PDB file of N, CA and C in Angstrom:
ATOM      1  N   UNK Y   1       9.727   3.168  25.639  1.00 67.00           N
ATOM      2  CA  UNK Y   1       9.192   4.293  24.890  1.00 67.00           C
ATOM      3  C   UNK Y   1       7.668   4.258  25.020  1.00 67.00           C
ATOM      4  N   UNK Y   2       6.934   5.502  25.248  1.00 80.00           N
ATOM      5  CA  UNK Y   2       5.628   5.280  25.517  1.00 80.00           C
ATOM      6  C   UNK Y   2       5.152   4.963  24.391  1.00 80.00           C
ATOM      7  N   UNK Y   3       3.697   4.667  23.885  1.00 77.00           N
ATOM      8  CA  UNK Y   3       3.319   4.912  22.883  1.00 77.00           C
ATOM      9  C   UNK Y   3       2.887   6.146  22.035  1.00 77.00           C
ATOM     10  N   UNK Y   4       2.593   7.139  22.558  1.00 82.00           N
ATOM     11  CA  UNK Y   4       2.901   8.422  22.034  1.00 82.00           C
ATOM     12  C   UNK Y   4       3.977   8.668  21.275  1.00 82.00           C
ATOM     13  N   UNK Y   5       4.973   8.895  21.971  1.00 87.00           N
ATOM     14  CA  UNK Y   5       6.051   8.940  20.907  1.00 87.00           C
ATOM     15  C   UNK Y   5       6.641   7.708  20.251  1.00 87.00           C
ATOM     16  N   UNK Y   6       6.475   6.744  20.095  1.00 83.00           N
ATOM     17  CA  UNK Y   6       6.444   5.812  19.306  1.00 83.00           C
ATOM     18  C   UNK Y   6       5.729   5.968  17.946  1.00 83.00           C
ATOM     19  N   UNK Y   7       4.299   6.728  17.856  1.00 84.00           N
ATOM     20  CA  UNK Y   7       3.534   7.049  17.235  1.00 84.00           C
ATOM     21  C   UNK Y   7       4.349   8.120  16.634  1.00 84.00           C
ATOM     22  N   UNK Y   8       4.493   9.240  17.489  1.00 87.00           N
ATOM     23  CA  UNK Y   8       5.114  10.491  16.467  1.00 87.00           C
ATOM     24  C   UNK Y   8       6.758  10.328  15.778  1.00 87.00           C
ATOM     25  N   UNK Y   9       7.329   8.877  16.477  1.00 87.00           N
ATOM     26  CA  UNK Y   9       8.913   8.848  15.811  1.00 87.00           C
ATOM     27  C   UNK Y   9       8.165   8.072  14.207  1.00 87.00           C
ATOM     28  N   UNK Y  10       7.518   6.960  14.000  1.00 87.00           N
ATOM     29  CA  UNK Y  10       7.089   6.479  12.909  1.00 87.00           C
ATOM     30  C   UNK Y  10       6.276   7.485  11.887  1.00 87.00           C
ATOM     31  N   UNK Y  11       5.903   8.312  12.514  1.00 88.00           N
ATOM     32  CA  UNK Y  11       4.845   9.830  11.837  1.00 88.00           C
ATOM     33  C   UNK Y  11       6.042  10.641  11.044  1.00 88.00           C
ATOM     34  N   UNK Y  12       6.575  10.714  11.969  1.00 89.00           N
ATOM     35  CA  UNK Y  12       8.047  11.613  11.333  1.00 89.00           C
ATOM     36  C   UNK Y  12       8.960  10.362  10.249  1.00 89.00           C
ATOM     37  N   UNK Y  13       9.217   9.523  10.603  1.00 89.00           N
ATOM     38  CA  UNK Y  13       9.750   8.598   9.415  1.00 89.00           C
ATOM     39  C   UNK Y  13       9.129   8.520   8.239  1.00 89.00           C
ATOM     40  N   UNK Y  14       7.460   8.868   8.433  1.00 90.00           N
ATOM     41  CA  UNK Y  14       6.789   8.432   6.979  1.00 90.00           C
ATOM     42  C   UNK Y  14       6.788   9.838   6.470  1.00 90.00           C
ATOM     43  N   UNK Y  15       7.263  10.739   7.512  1.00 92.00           N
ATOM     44  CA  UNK Y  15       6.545  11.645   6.519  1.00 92.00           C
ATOM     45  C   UNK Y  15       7.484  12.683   6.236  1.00 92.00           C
ATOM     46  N   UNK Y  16       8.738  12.185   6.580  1.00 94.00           N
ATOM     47  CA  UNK Y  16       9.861  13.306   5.764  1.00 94.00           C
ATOM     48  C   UNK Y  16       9.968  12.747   4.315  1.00 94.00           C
ATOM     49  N   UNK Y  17       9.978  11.581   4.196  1.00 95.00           N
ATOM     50  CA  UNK Y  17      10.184  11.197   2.543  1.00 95.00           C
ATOM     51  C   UNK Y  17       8.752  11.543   1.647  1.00 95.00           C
ATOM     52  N   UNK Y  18       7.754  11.381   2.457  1.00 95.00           N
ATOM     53  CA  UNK Y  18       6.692  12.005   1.654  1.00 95.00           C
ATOM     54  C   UNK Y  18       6.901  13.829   1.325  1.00 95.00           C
ATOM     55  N   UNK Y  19       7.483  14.344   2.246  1.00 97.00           N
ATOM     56  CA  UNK Y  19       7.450  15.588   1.872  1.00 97.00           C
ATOM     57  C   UNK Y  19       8.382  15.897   0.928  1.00 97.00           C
ATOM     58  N   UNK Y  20       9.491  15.439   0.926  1.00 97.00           N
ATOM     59  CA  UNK Y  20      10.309  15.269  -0.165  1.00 97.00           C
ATOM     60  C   UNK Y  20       9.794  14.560  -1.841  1.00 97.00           C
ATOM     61  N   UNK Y  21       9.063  13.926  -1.761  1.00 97.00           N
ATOM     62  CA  UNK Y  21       8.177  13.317  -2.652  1.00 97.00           C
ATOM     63  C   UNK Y  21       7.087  14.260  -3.348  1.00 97.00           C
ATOM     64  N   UNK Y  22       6.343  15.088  -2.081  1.00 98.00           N
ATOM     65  CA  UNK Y  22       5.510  16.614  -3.120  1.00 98.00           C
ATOM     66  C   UNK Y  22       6.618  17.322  -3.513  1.00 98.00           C
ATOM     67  N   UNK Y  23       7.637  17.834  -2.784  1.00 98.00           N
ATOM     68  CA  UNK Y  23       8.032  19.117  -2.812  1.00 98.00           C
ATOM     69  C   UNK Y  23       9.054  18.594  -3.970  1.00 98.00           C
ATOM     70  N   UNK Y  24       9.516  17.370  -4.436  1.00 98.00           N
ATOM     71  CA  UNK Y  24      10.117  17.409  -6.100  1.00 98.00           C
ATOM     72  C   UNK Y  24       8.971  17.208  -7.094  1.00 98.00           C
ATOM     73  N   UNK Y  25       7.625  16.882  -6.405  1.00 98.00           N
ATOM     74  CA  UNK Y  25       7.135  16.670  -7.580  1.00 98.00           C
ATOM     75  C   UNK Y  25       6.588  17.868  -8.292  1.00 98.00           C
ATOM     76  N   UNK Y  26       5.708  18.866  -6.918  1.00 99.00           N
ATOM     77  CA  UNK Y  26       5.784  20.261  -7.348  1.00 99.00           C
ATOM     78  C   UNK Y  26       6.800  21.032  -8.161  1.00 99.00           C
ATOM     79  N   UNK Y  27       7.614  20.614  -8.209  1.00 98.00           N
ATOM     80  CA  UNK Y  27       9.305  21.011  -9.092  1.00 98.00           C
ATOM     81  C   UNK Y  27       8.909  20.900 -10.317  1.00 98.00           C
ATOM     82  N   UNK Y  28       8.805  19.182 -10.473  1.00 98.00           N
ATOM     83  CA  UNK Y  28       8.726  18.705 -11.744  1.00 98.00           C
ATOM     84  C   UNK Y  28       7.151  19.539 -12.065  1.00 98.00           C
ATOM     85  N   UNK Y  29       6.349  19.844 -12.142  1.00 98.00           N
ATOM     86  CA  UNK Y  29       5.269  20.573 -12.717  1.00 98.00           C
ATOM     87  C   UNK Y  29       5.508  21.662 -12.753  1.00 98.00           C
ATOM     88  N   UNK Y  30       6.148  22.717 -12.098  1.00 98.00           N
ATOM     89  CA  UNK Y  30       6.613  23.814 -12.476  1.00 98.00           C
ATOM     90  C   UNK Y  30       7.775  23.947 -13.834  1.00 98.00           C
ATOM     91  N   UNK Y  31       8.569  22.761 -13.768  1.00 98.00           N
ATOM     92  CA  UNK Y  31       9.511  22.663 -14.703  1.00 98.00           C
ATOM     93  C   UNK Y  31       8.688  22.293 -15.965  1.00 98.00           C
ATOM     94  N   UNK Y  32       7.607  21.703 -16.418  1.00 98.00           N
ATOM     95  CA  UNK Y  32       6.753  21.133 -16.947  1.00 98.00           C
ATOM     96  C   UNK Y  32       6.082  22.232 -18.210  1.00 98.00           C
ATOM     97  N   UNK Y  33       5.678  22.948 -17.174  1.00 98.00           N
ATOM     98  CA  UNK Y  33       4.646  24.324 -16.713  1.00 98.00           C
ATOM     99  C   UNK Y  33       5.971  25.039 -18.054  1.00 98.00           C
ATOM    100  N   UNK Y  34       7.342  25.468 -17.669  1.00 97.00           N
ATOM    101  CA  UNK Y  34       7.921  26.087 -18.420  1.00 97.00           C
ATOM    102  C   UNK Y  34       8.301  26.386 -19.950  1.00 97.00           C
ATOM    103  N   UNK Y  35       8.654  27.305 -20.039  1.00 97.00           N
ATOM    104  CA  UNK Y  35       8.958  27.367 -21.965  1.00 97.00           C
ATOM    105  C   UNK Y  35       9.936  26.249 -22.088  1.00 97.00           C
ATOM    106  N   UNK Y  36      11.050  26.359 -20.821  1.00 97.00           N
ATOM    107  CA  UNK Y  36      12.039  25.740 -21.272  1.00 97.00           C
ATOM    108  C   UNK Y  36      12.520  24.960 -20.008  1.00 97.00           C
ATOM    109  N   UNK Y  37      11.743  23.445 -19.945  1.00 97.00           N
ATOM    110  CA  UNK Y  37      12.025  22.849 -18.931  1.00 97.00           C
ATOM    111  C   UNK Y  37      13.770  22.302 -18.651  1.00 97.00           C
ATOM    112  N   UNK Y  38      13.970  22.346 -17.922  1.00 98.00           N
ATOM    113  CA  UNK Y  38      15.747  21.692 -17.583  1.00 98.00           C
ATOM    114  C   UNK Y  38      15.581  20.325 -17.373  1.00 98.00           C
ATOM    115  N   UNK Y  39      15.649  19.431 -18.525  1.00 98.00           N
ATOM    116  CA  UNK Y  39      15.562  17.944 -18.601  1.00 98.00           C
ATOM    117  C   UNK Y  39      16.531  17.163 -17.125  1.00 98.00           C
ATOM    118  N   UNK Y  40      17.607  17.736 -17.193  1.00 98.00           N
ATOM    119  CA  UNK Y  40      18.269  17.369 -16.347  1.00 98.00           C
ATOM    120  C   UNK Y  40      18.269  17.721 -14.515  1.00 98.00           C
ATOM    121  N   UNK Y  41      17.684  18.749 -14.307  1.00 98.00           N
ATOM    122  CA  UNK Y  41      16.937  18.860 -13.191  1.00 98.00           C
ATOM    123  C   UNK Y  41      15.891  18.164 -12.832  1.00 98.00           C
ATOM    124  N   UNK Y  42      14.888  17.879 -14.034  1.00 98.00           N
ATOM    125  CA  UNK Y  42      13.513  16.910 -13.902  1.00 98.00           C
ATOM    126  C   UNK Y  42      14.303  15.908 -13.773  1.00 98.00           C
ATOM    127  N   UNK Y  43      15.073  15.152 -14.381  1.00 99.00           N
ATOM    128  CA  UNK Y  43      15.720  14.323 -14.064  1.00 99.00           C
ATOM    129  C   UNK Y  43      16.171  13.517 -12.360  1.00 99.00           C
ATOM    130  N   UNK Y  44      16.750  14.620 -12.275  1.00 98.00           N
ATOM    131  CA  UNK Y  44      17.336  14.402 -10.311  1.00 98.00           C
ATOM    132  C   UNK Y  44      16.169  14.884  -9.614  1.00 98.00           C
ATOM    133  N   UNK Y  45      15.027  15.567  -9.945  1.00 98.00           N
ATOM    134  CA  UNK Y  45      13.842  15.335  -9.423  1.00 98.00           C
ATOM    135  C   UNK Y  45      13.159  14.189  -8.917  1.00 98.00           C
ATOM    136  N   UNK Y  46      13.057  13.645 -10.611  1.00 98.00           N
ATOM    137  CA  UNK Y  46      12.502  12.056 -10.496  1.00 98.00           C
ATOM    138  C   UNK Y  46      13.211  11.335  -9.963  1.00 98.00           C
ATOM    139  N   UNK Y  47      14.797  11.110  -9.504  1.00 98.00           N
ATOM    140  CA  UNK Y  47      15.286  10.236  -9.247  1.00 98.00           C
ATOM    141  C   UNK Y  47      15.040  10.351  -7.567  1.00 98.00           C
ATOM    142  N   UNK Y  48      15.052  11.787  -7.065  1.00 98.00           N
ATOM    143  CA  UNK Y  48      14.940  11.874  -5.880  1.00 98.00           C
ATOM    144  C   UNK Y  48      13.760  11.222  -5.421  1.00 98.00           C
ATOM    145  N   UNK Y  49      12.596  11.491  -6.148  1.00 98.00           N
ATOM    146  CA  UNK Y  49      11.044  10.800  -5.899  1.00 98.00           C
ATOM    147  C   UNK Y  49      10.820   9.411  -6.150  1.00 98.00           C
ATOM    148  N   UNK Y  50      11.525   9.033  -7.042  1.00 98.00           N
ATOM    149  CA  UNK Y  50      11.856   7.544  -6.614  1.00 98.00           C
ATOM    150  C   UNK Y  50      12.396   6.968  -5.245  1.00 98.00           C
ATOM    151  N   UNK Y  51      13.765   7.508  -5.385  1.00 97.00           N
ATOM    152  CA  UNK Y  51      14.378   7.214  -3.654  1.00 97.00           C
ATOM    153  C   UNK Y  51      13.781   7.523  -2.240  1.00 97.00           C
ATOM    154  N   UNK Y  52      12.782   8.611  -2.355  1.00 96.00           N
ATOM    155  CA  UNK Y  52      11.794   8.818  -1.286  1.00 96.00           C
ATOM    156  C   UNK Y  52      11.046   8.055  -1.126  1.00 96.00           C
ATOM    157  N   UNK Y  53      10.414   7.629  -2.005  1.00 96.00           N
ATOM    158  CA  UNK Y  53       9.273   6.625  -2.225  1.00 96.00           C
ATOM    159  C   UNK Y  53       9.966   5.288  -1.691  1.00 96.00           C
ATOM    160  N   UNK Y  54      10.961   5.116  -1.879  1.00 96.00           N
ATOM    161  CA  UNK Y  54      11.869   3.814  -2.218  1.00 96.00           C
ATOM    162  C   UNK Y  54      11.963   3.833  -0.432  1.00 96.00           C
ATOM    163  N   UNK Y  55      12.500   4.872   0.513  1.00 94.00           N
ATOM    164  CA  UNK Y  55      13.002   4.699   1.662  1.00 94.00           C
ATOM    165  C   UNK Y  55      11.160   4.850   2.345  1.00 94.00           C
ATOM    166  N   UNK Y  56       9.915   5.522   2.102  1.00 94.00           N
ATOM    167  CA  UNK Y  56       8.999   5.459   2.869  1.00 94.00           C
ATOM    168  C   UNK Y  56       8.203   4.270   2.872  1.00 94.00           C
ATOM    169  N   UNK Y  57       8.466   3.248   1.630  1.00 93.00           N
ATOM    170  CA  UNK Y  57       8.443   1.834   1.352  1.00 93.00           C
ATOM    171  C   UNK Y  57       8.863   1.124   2.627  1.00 93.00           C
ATOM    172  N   UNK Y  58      10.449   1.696   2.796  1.00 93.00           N
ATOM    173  CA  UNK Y  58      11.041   0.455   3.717  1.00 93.00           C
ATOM    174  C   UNK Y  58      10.537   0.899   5.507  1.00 93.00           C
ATOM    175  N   UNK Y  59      10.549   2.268   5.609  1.00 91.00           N
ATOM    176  CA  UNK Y  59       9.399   2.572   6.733  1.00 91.00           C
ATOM    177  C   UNK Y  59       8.693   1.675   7.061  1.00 91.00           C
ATOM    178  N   UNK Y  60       7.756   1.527   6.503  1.00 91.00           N
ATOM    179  CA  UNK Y  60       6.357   1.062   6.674  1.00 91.00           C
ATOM    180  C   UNK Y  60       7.026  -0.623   6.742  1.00 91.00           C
ATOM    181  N   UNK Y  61       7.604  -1.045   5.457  1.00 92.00           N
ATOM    182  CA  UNK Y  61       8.263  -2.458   5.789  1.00 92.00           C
ATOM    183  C   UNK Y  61       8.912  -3.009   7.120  1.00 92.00           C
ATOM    184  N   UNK Y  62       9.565  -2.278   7.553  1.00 89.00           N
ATOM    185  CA  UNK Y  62      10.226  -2.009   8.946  1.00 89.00           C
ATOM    186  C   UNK Y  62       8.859  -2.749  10.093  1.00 89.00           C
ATOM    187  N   UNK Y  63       8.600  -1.555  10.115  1.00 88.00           N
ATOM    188  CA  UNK Y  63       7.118  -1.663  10.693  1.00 88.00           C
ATOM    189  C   UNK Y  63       6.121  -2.595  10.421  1.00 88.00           C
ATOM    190  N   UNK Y  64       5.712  -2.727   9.940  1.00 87.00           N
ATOM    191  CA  UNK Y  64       5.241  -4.208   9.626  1.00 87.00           C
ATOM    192  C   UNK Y  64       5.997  -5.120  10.192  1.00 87.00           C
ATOM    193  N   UNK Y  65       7.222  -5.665   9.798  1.00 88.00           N
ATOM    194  CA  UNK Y  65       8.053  -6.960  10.460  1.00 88.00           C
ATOM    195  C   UNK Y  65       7.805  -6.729  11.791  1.00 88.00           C
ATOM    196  N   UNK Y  66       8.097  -5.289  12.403  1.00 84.00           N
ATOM    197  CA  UNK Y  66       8.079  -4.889  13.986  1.00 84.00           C
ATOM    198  C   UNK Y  66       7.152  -5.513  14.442  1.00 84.00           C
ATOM    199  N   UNK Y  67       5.788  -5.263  13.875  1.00 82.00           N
ATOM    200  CA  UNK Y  67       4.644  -5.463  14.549  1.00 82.00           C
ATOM    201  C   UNK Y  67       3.816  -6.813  14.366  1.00 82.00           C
ATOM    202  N   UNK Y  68       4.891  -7.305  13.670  1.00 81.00           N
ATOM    203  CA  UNK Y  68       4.503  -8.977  13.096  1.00 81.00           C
ATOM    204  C   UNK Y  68       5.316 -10.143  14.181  1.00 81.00           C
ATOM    205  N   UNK Y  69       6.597  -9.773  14.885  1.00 72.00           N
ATOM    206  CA  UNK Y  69       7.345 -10.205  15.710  1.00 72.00           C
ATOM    207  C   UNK Y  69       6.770 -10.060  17.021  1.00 72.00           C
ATOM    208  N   UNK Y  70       5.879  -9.035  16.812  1.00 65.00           N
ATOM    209  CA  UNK Y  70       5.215  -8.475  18.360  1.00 65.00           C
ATOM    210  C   UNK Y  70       4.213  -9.187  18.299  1.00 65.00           C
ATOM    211  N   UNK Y  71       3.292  -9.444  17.487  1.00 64.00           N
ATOM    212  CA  UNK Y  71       2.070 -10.460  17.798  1.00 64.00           C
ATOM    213  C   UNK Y  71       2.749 -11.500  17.788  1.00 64.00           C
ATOM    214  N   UNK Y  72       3.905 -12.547  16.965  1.00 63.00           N
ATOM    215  CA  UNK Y  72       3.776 -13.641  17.417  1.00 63.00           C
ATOM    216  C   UNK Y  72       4.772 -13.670  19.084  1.00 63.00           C
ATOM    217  N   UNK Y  73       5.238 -12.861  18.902  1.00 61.00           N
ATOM    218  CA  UNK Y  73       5.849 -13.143  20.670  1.00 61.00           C
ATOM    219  C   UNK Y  73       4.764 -13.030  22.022  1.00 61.00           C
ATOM    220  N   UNK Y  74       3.689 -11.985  21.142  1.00 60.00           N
ATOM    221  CA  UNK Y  74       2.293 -12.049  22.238  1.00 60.00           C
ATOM    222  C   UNK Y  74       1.506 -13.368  22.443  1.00 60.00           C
ATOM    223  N   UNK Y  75       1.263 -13.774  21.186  1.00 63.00           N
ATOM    224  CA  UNK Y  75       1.114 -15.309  20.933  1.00 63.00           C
ATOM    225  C   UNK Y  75       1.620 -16.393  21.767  1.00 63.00           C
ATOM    226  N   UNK Y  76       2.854 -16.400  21.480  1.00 63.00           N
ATOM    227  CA  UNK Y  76       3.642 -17.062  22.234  1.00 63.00           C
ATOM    228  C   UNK Y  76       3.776 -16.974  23.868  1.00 63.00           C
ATOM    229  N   UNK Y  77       3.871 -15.761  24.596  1.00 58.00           N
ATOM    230  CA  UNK Y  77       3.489 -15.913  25.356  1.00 58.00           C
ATOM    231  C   UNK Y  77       2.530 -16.009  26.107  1.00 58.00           C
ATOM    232  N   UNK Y  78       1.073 -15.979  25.486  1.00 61.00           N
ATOM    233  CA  UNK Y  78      -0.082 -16.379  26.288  1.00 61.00           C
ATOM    234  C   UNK Y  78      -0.025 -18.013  26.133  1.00 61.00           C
ATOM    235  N   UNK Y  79       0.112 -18.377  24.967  1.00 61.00           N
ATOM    236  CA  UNK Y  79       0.235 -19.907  25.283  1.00 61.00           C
ATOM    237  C   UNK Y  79       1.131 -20.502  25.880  1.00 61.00           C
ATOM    238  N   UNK Y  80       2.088 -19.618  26.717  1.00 65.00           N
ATOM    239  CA  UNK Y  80       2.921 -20.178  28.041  1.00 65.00           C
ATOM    240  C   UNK Y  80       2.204 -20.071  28.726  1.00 65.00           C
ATOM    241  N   UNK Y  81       1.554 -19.167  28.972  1.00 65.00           N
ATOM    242  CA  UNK Y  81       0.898 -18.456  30.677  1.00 65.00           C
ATOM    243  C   UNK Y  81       0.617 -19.230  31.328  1.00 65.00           C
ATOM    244  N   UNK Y  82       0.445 -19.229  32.593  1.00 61.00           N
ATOM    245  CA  UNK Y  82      -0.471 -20.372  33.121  1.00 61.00           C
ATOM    246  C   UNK Y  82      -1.608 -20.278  33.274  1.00 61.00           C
ATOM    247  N   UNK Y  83      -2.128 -19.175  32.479  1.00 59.00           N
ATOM    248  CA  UNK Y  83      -4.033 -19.548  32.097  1.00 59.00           C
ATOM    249  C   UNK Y  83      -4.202 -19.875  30.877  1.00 59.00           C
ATOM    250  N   UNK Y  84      -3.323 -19.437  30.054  1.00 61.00           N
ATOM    251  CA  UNK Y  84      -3.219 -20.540  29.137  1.00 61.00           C
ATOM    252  C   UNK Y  84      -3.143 -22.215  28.662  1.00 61.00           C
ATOM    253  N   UNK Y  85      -2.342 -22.299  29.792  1.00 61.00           N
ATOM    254  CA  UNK Y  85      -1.957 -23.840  30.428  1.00 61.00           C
ATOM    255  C   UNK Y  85      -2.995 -24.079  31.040  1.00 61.00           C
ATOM    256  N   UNK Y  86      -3.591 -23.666  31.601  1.00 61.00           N
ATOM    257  CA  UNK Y  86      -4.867 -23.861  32.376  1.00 61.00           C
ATOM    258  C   UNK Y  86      -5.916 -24.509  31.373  1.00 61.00           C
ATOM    259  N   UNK Y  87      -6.434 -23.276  30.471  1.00 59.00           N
ATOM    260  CA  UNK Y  87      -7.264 -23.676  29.499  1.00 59.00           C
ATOM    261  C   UNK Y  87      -6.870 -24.957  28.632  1.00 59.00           C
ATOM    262  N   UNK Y  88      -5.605 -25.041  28.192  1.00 60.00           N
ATOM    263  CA  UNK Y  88      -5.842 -26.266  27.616  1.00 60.00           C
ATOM    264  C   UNK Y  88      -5.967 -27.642  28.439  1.00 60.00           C
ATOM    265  N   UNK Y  89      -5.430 -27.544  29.215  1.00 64.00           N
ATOM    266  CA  UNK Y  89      -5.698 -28.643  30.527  1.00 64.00           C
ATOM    267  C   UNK Y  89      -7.258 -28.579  30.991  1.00 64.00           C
ATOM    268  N   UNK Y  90      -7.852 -27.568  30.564  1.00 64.00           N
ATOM    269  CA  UNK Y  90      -9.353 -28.217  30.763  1.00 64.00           C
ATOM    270  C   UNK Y  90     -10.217 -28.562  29.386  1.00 64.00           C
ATOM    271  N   UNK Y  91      -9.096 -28.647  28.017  1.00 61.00           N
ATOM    272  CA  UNK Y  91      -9.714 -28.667  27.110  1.00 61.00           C
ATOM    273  C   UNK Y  91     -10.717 -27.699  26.193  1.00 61.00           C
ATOM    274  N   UNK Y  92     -10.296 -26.730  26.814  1.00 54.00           N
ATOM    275  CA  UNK Y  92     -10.734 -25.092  25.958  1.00 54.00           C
ATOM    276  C   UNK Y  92     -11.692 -25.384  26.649  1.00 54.00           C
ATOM    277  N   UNK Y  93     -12.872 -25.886  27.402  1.00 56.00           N
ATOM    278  CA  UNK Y  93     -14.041 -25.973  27.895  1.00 56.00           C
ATOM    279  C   UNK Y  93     -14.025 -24.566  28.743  1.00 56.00           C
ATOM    280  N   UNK Y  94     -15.076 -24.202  29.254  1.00 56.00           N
ATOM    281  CA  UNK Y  94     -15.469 -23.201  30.189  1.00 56.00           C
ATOM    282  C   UNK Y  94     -15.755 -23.420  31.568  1.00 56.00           C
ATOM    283  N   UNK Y  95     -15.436 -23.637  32.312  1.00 51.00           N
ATOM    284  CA  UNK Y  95     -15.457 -23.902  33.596  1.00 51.00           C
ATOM    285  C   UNK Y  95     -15.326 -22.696  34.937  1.00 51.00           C
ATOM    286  N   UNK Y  96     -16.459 -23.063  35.316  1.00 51.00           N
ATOM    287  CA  UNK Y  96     -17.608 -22.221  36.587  1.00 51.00           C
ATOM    288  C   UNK Y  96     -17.085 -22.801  37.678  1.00 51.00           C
TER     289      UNK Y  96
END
């Protein structure tokens, strides 16, 4: 996967639950806003904006681990390399 769309599949993961997250919360202030709010609609509002919140949480969690497995495997493999091996066989020194 290039990085482009790598970028726009994680863009789109964060940001359908965020939109779901204004667009109940705008709800709940209109319901707010009213003579006669529907407790029970605010209700499954909030619960929905919890669970959005709750799944754009694990997004980003996701991601993170992803990119935490990816540096240490980068890690890991430069200190195979054989300029890696190199360098420590000359003792991290600099050599001309």
């Amino acid at each position: 996967m290039a990085m482009g769309e790598l970028v726009a599949s994680i863009a789109h993961e964060v940001n359908q639950p965020l939109t779901g997250v204004v667009t109940n919360a705008n709800f709940c202030l209109r319901q707010l806003a009213s003579a006669t709010p529907n407790l029970e609609k605010l209700r499954e509002a909030i619960t929905e904006i919890v669970n959005d919140g709750t799944r754009a949480s694990a997004v980003i969690s996701r991601i993170r681990a992803l990119l935490s497995v990816s540096r240490k495997w980068d890690r890991s493999w430069r200190e195979q390399s054989s300029a890696g091996v190199a360098v420590r066989g000359c003792g991290g020194r600099n050599v001309h």
